[in-house]
Each structure stands twice: as structure tokens, then as C-alpha cells.
mmCIF file of C-alpha atoms in Angstrom:
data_model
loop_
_atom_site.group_PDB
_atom_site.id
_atom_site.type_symbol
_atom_site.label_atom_id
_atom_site.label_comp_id
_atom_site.label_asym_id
_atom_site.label_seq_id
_atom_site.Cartn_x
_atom_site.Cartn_y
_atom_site.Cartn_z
ATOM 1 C CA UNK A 1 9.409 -190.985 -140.123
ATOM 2 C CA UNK A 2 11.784 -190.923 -137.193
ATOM 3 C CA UNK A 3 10.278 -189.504 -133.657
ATOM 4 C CA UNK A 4 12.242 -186.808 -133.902
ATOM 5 C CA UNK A 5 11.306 -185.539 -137.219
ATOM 6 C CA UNK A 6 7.847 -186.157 -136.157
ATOM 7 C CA UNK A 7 7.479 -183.661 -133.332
ATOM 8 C CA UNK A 8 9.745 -181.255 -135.708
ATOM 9 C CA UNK A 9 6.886 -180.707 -138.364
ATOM 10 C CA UNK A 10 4.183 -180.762 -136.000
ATOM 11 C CA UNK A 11 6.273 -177.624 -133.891
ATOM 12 C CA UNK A 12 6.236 -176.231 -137.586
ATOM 13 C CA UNK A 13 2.357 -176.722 -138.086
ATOM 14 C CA UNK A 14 2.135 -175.309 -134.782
ATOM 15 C CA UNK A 15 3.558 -172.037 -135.588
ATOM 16 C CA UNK A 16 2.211 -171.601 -138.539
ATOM 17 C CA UNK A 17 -1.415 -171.786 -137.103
ATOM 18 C CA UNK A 18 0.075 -169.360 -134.244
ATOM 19 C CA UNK A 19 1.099 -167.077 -137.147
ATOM 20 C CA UNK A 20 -2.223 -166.918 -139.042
ATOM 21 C CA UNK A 21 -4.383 -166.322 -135.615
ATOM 22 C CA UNK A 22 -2.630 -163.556 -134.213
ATOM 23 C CA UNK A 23 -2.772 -162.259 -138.337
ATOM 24 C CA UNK A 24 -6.699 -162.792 -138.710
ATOM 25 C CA UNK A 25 -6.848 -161.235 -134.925
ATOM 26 C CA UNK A 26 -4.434 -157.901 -135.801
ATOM 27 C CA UNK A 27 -6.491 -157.373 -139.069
ATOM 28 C CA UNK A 28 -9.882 -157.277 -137.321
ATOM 29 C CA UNK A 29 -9.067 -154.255 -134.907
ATOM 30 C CA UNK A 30 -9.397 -150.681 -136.521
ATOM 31 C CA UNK A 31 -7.191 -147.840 -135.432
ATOM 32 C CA UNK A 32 -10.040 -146.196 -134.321
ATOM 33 C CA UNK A 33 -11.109 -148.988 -132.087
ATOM 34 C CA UNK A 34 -7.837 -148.644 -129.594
ATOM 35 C CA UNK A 35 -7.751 -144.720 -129.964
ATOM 36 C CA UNK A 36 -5.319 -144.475 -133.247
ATOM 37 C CA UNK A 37 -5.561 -142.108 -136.076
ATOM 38 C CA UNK A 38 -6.551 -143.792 -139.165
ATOM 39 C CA UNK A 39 -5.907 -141.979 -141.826
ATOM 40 C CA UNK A 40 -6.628 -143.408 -145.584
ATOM 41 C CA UNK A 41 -2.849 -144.442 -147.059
ATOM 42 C CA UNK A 42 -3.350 -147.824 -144.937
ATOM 43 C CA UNK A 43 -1.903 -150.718 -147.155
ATOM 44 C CA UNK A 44 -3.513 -153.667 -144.374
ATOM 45 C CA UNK A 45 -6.299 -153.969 -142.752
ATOM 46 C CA UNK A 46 -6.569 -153.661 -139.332
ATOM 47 C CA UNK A 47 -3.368 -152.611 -137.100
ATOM 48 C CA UNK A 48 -0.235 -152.779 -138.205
ATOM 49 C CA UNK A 49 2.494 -155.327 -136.481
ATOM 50 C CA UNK A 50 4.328 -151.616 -134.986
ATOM 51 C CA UNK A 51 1.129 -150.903 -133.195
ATOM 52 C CA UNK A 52 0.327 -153.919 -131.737
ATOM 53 C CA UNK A 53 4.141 -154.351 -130.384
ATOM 54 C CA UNK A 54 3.562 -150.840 -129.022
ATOM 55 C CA UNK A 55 0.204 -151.248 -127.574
ATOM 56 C CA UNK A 56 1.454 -154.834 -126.051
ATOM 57 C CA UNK A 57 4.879 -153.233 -125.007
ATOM 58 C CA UNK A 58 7.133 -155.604 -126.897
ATOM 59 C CA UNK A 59 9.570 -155.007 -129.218
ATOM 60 C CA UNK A 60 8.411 -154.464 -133.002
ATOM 61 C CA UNK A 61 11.424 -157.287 -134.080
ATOM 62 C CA UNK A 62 10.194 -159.797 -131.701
ATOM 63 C CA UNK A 63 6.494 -159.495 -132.698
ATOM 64 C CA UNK A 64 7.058 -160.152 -136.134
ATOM 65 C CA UNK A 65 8.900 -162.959 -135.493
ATOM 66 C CA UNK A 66 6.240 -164.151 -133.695
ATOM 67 C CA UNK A 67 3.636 -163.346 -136.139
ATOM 68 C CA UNK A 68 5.888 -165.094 -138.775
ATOM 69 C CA UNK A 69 6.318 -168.304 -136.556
ATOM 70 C CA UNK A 70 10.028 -168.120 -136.074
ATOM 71 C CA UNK A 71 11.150 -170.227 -133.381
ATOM 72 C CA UNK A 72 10.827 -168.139 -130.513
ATOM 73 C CA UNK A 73 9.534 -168.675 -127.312
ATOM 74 C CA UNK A 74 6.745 -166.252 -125.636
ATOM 75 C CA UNK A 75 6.228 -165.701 -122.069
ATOM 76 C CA UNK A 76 2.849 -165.883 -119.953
ATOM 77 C CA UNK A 77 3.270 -162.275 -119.493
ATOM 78 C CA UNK A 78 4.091 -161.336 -123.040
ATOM 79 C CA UNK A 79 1.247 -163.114 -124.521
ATOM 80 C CA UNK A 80 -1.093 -161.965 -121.447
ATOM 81 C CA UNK A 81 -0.849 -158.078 -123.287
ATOM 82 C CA UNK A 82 -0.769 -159.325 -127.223
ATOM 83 C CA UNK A 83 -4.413 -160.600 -125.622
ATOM 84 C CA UNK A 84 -5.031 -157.323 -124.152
ATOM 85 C CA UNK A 85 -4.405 -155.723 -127.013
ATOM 86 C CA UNK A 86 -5.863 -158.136 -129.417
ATOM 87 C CA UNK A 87 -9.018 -158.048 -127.521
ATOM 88 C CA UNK A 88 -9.288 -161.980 -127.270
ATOM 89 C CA UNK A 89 -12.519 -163.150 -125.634
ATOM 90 C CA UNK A 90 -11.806 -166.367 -123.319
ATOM 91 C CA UNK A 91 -11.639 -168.950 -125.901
ATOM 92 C CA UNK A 92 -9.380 -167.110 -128.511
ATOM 93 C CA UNK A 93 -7.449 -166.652 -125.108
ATOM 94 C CA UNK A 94 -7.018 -170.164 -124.396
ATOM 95 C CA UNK A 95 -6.285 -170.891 -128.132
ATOM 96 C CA UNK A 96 -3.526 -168.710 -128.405
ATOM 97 C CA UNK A 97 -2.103 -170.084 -125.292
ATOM 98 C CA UNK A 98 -2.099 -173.810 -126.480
ATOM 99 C CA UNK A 99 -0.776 -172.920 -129.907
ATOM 100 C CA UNK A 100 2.455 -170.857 -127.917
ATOM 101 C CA UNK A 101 2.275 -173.883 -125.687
ATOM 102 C CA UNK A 102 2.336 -171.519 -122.631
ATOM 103 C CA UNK A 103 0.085 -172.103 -119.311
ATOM 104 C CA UNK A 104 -2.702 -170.036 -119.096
ATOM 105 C CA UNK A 105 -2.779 -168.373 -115.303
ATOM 106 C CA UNK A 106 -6.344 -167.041 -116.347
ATOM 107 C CA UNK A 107 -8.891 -169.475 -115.458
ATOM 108 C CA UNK A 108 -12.582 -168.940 -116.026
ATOM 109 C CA UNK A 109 -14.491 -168.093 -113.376
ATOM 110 C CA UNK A 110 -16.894 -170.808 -111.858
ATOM 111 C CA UNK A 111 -19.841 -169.052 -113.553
ATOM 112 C CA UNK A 112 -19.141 -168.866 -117.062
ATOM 113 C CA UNK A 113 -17.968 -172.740 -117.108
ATOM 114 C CA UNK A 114 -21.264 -174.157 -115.751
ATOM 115 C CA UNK A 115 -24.161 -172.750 -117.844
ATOM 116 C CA UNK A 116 -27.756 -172.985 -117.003
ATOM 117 C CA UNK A 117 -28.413 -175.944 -119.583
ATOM 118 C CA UNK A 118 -25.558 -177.550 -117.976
ATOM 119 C CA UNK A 119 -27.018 -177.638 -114.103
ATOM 120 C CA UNK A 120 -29.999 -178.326 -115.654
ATOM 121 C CA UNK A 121 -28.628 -181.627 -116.817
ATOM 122 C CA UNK A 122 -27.055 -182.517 -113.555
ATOM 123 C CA UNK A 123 -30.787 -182.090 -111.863
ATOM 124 C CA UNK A 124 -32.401 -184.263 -114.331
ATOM 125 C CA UNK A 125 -30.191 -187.114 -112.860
ATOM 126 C CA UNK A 126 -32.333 -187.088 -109.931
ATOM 127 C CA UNK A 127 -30.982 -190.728 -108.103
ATOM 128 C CA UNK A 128 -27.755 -190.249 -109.949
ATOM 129 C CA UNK A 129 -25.057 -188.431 -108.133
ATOM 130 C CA UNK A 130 -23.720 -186.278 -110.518
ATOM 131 C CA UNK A 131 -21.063 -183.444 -110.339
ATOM 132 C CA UNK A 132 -19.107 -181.580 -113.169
ATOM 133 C CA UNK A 133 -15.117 -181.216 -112.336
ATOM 134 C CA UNK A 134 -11.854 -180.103 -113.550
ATOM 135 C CA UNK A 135 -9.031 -181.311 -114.363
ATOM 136 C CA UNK A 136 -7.147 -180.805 -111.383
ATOM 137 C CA UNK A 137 -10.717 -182.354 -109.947
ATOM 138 C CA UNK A 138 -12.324 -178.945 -108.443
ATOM 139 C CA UNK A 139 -15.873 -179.273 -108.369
ATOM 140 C CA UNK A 140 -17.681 -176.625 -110.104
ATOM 141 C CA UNK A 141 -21.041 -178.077 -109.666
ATOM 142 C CA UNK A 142 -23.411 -180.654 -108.341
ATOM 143 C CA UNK A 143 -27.029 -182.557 -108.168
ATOM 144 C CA UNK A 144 -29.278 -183.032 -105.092
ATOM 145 C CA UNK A 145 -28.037 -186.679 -105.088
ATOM 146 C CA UNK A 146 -24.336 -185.409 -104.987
ATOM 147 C CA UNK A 147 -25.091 -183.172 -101.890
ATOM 148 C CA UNK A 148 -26.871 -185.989 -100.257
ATOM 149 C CA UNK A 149 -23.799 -188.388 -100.247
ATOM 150 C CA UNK A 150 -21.258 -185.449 -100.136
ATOM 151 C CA UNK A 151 -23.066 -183.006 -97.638
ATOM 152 C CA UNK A 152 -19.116 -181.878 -96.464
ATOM 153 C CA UNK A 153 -17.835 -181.538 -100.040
ATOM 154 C CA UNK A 154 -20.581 -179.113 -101.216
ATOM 155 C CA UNK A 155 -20.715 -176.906 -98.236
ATOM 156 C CA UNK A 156 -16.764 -176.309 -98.023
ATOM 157 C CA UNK A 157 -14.863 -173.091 -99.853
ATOM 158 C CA UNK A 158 -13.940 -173.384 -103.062
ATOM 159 C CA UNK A 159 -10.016 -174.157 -102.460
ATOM 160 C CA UNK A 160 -11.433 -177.172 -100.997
ATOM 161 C CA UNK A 161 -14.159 -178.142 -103.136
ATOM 162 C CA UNK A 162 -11.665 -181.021 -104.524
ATOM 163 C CA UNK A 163 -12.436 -184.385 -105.032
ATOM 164 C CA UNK A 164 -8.642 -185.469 -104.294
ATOM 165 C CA UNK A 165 -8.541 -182.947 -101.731
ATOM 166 C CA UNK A 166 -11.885 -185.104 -100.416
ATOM 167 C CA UNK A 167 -10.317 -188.872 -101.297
ATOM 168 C CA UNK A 168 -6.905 -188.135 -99.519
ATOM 169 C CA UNK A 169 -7.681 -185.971 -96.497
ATOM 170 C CA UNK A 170 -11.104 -187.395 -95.193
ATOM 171 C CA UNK A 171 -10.681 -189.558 -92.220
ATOM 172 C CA UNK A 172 -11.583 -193.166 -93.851
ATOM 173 C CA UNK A 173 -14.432 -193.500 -90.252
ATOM 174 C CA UNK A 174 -16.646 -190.733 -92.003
ATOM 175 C CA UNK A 175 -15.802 -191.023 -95.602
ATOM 176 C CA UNK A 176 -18.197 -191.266 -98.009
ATOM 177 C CA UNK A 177 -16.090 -193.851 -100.206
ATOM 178 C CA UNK A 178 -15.864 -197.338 -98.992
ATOM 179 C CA UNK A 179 -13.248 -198.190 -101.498
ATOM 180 C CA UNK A 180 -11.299 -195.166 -102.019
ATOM 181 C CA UNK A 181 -7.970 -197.264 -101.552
ATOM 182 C CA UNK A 182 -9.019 -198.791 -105.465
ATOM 183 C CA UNK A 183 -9.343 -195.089 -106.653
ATOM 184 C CA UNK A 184 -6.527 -193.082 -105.709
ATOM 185 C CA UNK A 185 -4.012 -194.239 -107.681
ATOM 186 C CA UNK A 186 -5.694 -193.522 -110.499
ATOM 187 C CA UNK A 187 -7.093 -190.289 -109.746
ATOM 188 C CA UNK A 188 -3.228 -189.311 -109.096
ATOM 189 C CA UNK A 189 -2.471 -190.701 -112.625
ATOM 190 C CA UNK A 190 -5.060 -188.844 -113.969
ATOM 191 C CA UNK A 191 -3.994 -185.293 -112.241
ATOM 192 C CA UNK A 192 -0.370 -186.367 -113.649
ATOM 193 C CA UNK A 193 -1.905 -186.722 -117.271
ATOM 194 C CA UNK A 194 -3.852 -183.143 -117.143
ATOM 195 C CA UNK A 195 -0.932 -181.412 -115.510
ATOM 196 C CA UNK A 196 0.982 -182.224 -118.707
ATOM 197 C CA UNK A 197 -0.679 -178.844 -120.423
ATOM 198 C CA UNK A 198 -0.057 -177.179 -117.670
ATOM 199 C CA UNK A 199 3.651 -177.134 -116.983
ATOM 200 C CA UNK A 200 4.365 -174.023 -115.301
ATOM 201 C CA UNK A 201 0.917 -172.794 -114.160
ATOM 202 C CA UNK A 202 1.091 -171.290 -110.478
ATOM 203 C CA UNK A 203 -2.253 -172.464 -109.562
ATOM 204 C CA UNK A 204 -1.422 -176.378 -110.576
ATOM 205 C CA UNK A 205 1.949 -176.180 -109.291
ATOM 206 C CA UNK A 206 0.847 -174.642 -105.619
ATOM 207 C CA UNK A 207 -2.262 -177.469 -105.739
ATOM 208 C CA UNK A 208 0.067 -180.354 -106.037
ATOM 209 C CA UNK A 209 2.498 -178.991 -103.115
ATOM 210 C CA UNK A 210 -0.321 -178.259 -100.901
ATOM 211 C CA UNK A 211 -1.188 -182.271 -102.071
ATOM 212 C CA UNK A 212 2.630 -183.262 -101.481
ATOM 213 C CA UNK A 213 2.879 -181.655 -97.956
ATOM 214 C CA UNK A 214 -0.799 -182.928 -97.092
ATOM 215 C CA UNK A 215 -0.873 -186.496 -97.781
ATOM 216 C CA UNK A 216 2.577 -188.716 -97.886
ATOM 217 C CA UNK A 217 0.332 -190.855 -99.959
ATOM 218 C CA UNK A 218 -0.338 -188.679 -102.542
ATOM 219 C CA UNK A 219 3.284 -187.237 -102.409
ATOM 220 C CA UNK A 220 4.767 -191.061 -102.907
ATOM 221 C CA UNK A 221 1.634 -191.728 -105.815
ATOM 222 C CA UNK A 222 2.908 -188.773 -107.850
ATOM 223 C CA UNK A 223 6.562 -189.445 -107.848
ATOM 224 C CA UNK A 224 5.528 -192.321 -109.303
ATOM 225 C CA UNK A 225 4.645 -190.541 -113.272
ATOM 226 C CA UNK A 226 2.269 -192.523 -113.728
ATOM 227 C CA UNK A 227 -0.750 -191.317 -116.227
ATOM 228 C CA UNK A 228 -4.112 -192.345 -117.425
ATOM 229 C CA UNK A 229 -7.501 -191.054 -118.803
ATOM 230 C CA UNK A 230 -10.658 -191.152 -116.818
ATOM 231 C CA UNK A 231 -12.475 -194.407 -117.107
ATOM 232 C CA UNK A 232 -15.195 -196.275 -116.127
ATOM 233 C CA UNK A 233 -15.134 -197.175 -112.226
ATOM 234 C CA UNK A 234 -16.900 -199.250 -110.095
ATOM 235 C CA UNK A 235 -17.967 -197.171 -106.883
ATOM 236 C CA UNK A 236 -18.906 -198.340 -103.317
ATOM 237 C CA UNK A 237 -20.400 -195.593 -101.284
ATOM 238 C CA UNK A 238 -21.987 -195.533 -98.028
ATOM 239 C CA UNK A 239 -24.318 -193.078 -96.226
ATOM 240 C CA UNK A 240 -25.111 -193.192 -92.437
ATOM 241 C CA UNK A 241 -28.658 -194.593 -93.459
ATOM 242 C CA UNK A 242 -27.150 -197.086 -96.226
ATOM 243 C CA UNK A 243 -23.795 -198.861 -95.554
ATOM 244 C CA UNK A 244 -23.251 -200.039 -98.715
ATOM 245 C CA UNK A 245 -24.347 -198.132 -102.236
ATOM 246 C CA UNK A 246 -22.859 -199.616 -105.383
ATOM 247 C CA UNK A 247 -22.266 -197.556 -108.601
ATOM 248 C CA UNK A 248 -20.344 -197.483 -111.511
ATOM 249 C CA UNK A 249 -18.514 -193.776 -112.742
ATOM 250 C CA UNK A 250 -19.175 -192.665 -116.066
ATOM 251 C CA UNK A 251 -17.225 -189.162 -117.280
ATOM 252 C CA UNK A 252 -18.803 -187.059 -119.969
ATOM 253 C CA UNK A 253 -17.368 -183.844 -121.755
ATOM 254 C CA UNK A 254 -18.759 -180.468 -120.984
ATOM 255 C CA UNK A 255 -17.976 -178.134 -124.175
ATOM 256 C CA UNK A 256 -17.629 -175.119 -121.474
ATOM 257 C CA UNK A 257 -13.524 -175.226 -121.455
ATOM 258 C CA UNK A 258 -10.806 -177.701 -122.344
ATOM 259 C CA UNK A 259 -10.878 -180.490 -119.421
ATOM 260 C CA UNK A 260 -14.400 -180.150 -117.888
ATOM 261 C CA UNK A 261 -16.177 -183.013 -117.294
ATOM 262 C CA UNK A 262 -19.384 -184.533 -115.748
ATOM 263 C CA UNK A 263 -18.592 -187.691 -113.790
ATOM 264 C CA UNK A 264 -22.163 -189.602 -113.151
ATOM 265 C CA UNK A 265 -22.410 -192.292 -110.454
ATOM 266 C CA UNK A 266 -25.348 -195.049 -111.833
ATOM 267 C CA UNK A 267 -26.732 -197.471 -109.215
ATOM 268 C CA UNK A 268 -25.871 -200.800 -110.201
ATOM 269 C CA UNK A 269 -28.782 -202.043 -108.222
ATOM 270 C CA UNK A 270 -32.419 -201.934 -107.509
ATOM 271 C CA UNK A 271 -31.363 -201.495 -103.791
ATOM 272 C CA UNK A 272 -29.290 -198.708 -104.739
ATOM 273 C CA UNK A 273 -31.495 -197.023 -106.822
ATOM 274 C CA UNK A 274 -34.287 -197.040 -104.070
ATOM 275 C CA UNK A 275 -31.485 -195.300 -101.373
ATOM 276 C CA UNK A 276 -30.860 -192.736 -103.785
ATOM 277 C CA UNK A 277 -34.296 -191.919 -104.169
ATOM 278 C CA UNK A 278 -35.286 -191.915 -100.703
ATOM 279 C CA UNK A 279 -32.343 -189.390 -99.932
ATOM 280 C CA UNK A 280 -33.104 -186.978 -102.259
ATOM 281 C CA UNK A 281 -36.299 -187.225 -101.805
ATOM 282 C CA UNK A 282 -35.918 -186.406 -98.158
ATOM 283 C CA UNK A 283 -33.728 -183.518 -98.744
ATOM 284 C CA UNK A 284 -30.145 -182.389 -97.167
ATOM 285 C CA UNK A 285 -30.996 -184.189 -93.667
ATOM 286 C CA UNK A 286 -28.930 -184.048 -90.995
ATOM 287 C CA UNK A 287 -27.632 -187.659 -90.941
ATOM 288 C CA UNK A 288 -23.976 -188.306 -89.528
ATOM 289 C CA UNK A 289 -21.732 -191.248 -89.260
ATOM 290 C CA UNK A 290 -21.041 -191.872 -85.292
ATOM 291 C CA UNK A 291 -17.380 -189.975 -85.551
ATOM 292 C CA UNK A 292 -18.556 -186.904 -86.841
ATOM 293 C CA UNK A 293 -19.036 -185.571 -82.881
ATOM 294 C CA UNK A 294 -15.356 -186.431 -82.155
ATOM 295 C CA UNK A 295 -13.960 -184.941 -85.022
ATOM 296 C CA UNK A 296 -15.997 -181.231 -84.161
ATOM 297 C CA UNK A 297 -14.254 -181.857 -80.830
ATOM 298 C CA UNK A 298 -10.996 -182.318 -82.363
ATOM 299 C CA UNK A 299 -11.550 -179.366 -84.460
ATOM 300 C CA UNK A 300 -12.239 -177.309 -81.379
ATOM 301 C CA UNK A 301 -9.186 -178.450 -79.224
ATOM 302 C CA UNK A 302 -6.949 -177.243 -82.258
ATOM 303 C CA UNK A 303 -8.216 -173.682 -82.117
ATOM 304 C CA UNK A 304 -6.061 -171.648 -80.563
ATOM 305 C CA UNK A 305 -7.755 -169.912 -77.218
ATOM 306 C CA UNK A 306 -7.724 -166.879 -76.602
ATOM 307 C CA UNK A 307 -5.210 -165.636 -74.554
#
């Protein structure tokens, strides 16, 4: 079977399991349940195509269509009110996005993609720094040992809460990474990968200009297309109290939403294991590396003074 051919069925398959889940989704609303009369000469169950298109504000030819898996391309904003009106929870959300093959604009909220069980996982790895991450590598949540190595990371605003953010923007004198230079490339490959479902997206598309215009680095990495997975890593970190902590990466999936992942550092070594300990042990201490007081003055010289 040629390549071609190939991707032709599976665009086939794909519309054809479009077709049946928006069907199984219309038949489960009632009139009643978006203010309809019902009446009892109804020949399907549920709406009917006409009042979804209505309700959605799309035309009654183009709905079908879409229902019947014609070859037709939806917009983000089109499919955005057949979910309204359809009443899709967050997964039958993202599932209808994948099968249109559209970027979904409406991510999750930090909360509902890190349960309880799940932080509760990430504190049982007590001398393992642990974090759980996107795809675009935002970190949505952390350990004690995490915090201790990456007091900066945790404590800054969400928009910056990003490990590439971290790798290509922290001065290498007070980075936590001793061998970041091994890791970037690969980080970039990986963001390349992920950013292949979402083609289009606002969010990823302002991320990796605000990347581009940041780092040179990063700008000449990405125009490079390179891609890969996440894989096992071998990690040198250092603290102010411990110049050299060696661990390997491990990424696990988080069933929360599609690309979440828990990255775990493991000491590779007894004297690694024993630093970890200690600093969690001691809590979030106030331990800097010897540039940190030059950099605050930095900082301050850049503000603008009032006039």
C-alpha cells in the first residue's frame, strides 16, 4: 500500500469516527434539556441535525456534512459552539478536536490536570526530585526535593513556570543544571515533536516566539526540525551546598490529559541520595550560589526610576 493511499483511508477512518461521536453526542440531548418543545412525532432520539446547526449557529448543509464525514474542514470556532451545544465535558472536548484535527485553544486549568492522588505520588518521592509537565514543558506541579534544587522555578508565575523557559534563560553562574548544554537540544526536539498536534494553537505559537526572540539558541535549535520522544537522561545538578548531584531522568504518563507527564530525577549515587535527603529534610533554606546578589542588583538597575 502506497504512502499516499495510506494516509487516504486512515483520513476516511477518521471521519467516520468524527461522524458517529458527534451522532451518539446529538442523540443524548433532549429538547427539553436546551429549552425546545418536544412534542411526541419525534422519529430520532435526541436533537435533530436542524437544531444543533441552529443552536451552534452553522448552517444546517454544512452540519450534516460534517456529521456524515464529508471532507470538510471545521474551524476552532465552529467546533468551539457544536461543543457548546453538545454539552461536551473536557475530554469529549479534546476528542472531538483530535478527530477534526483542529487545535484546541481550551486548555485545562492547572487544577483539574493534577489530582490529589497525583501530588500525592510526587511527595512519596521524598529524595527524588520529581515534577509533572506539559508538553510545551510548563510545570504544573512539584515535590519538596524539586523545590529544594529549583527554589526560582517554583516560586515564579505561571507563564514562567517552564522548564525551557528555565534551561535557556538562567544565567549558566546560578543554574541549577551543570550540563544543560547536553539537554537542550533535545528538549527543543521534543517541543518540535508535541507542537506537531498543535499546529495553529495561539498559546504554542506565541510560546515559541517569545522562545525565538529570547534565546538565539533556541531560535537556531528549532529551525533545525528536529524531533524526538522523551528519554532517559543522565542529569548533573548542583546546589550551593552540593556541587555536583548525579541523576538519571525517567518520564512517566499522567492519565490527566493527552501529553502530561511526570519526569523523576533518581540519584545515581549513595552520595547523592544522602544530599537529597539532607535538603529536604532541612526544608526550603535560604542557600544561594555567590551571583545571586549581583543579579538582584542587576535586576534593580533595570527598573525604571521614578521620574
Amino acid at each position: 500500500m502506497s504512502e499516499s493511499k495510506g494516509r487516504g483511508n486512515l483520513i476516511v477512518l477518521r471521519r467516520a469516527e468524527l461522524a458517529a461521536f458527534l451522532r451518539s453526542r446529538r442523540e443524548r440531548i433532549t429538547p427539553e434539556d436546551v429549552g425546545l418543545p418536544g412534542g411526541h412525532r419525534r422519529r430520532t432520539a435526541g436533537l435533530r441535525r436542524e437544531e444543533v446547526a441552529q443552536l451552534a449557529g452553522v448552517g444546517v448543509t454544512w452540519y450534516t456534512w460534517l456529521e456524515q464525514g464529508r471532507p470538510i474542514r471545521a474551524s476552532v470556532q465552529v467546533l468551539e459552539a457544536v461543543a457548546r451545544t453538545l454539552r461536551l465535558d473536557t475530554v469529549e472536548r479534546q476528542h472531538l478536536f483530535r478527530l477534526a484535527e483542529a487545535p484546541d485553544t481550551a486548555a485545562p486549568a492547572e487544577g483539574q490536570l493534577v489530582r490529589p492522588e497525583v501530588q500525592a505520588v510526587l511527595d512519596g518521592l521524598t529524595a527524588m526530585p520529581a515534577s509533572v509537565v506539559t508538553e510545551r514543558f510548563d510545570i504544573l506541579a512539584w515535590n519538596a526535593a524539586y523545590a529544594a534544587l529549583f527554589p526560582h522555578v517554583v516560586q515564579a508565575g505561571p507563564a514562567d513556570r517552564n522548564s525551557l523557559v528555565y534551561n535557556f534563560t538562567c544565567p549558566a553562574c546560578c543554574s541549577a543544571i551543570d550540563n544543560r548544554g547536553d539537554q537542550r537540544a533535545a528538549m527543543v526536539a521534543q517541543l518540535r515533536a508535541a507542537y506537531g498536534h498543535h499546529v495553529g494553537d495561539p498559546a504554542w505559537t506565541a510560546f515559541i516566539r517569545r522562545m525565538e526572540v529570547t534565546s538565539p539558541e533556541f531560535a537556531a535549535m528549532w529551525a533545525t526540525q528536529d524531533v524526538a520522544l522523551p528519554a532517559h537522561y543522565a542529569k548533573v545538578f548542583r546546589h550551593p551546598l552540593y556541587p555536583r548531584l548525579e541523576m538519571t531522568s525517567t518520564s512517566f504518563a499522567v492519565q490527566a490529559a493527552p501529553g502530561i507527564r511526570m519526569v523523576v530525577y533518581t540519584p545515581v549515587n549513595d552520595a547523592t541520595r544522602a544530599a537529597m535527603a539532607r535538603l529536604v529534610s532541612a526544608g526550603e533554606g535560604q542557600h544561594h550560589f555567590p551571583c545571586e546578589e549581583a543579579h538582584r542588583a542587576r535586576a534593580r538597575d533595570l527598573q525604571p526610576q521614578p521620574s
